[in-house]
């Protein structure tokens, strides 16, 4: 087990270097000079532009810039954003908010999704199953910004049940509406995944055996059926957590959540290389960790899966 | 439009009851009420400043909104855009070249330091020095000693005593006092120069507001300002402070306004253009701003120089239906242009000789185009470059269609994915098409719309336009000591622009905004930013 984890961590190093290199290269290769854009529609004097480019080391060759950046990371220095804030501080400020948002969304979609999916799977073809399938189909087919705008307008502006946008300190109460919006699409996916998995597991021999030896439904459903149906769902949830961290951009923009998606979007627009690469780097790390955790979780769900060697 | 009788009745009834309820008070919302709470915090929208909050390095609206409120310069601009003395006691000149500036005594920064001649001189010296690479350094280029080639002190700044100094320019500029309200000319306390980066995080100013505390600027989130009790100028706040929340999208700010979570916003999202007037009623704001939109056709493009070019430019201008485009695409949040400046600027005129080329006149456009074809037949495609991330596609397509239908030529938009890409192509002159241009005035003067863009070799002359007669009129205007005479010269200079059309004027952007039911006395300044100090709440 320990050896397995160690090897996985070692594997993460080339992945980390490769992704940062690629991202840095892509930011570098984006056409246009970010310094020129700082002046808006006005044309800057070339002398001033040259001074600023030198200040941000934009004149150096790509590899030199990249190695300066990587060397900085190992000293805990992620560079400085255009507005003068160290990128490490930007990370420390925005990631907790987005992680909180993602966890709330994940909790909502997991609990609600697995419950509805389980009930649907157990009552295949009944009214509950059919209506949950229709609802999930609607949710999957709606783009997230539509759901977000409608939720904001109905619950925020019209009914006044929730804040229209999240306040700067991002209190829990403000995050619930955006979290529900974020969760809505994955919620539909989880219903469908759980349902088909439950249906499949229910027809397997060991379940029939369990019924045969007289075990009650209270024991069979959670322990035998649900536990064995969860592997595809857990895999999905793991990737979804990553998607929530990265893909919350639209929702964060609409609800003005002071989180990662929002900040990353602004940084891309401004062409702030160090900020963009640092954010993506941290996201890559989170992906790697979450995937490792999920691989380890399989063992708990299905004891036949063992990490030896 | 169909209006039902019932609808009219309801409106009339509502209007009548509103009159009764307000006790027939006229202008109820524009006079501060006695119950207004002078400690109330006004909340408003903003955007994350692009740079640390140093006045000479702040050139965009997000940061400018803050620096303008925490610093007081020599003058400030009132609602009409007229300069009023702020820290200055008097600004005098006899030749528009040397200006003598006297300061009010006993002005101080919020850290207690006195505002003296040195506070201005040192700040300007810093802002102008090449190696400091300040985004606003070009504001000092007319002062003696300025250089873009090497570090060089401004020799034109001379201290007389603690409350007076002189500024000498390299050439006469009658509008120099008018520029002094711009962010770049704010004073700095001496503590700023020990560590300017740290100062930019927690600036110390002398304006109507100050930072609520150290660290009041939460990056990408908001900044908290409170009123400065020591401020003695004409912008004394009628409220207790200002919280500027940074919204990445105008949609989020607008949703907050509808839910009364924010007091004043100065940007309505495109998605709400069609509905915001109904949503907000008389709390909706839509008025012209000091923003001029155009597209520039560089001289170097084939068929666009000399006599042929003049004819083609005029034909293109007359083939564009500005009234319909501003109505249909922009829901009247743009005002069709009638000159090269803006209606909020003193000296603006809609009857400058030659401005007929801005009228939609298809027959004349066809005739002019044919005359140009007689000189040299048209070949190729006419394209307008724009950045796709800025919401320009709608009008570019509409203008292209106008040209296609009315002149019978192949016309289209040429989108670039990002703003920085198109701006880089424009500044290094690799662009081979016409391109979108816009100008937001730095200070409320006609010269600012003409000199920096169309004068020979001027800083933002992206089309490389040059006409000695135009240059001469600008110089003449700059030498006048009377602003009315100077404005006359600038209007004459525009008659030349209307003939040459280095850029095709399109429209003026309006400032769109709105305010909540909690506040009153909301007015927008000449630069489209609300005059926060006047706003009352409660």
Short mmCIF file of C-alpha atoms in Angstrom, two decimals, chain B residues 8 24 37 90 114 123 159 327 376 444 487 499:
data_model
loop_
_atom_site.label_atom_id
_atom_site.label_comp_id
_atom_site.label_asym_id
_atom_site.label_seq_id
_atom_site.Cartn_x
_atom_site.Cartn_y
_atom_site.Cartn_z
CA UNK B 8 -52.70 54.42 -20.35
CA UNK B 24 -46.38 67.01 -5.27
CA UNK B 37 -27.68 59.67 6.96
CA UNK B 90 -5.20 79.87 -8.11
CA UNK B 114 1.11 68.81 4.79
CA UNK B 123 4.93 63.03 -7.67
CA UNK B 159 9.29 75.55 -6.51
CA UNK B 327 -31.37 52.02 -32.11
CA UNK B 376 -8.87 54.15 -59.99
CA UNK B 444 -12.96 67.42 -20.53
CA UNK B 487 -12.66 76.00 -29.07
CA UNK B 499 -12.85 66.34 -45.47
#
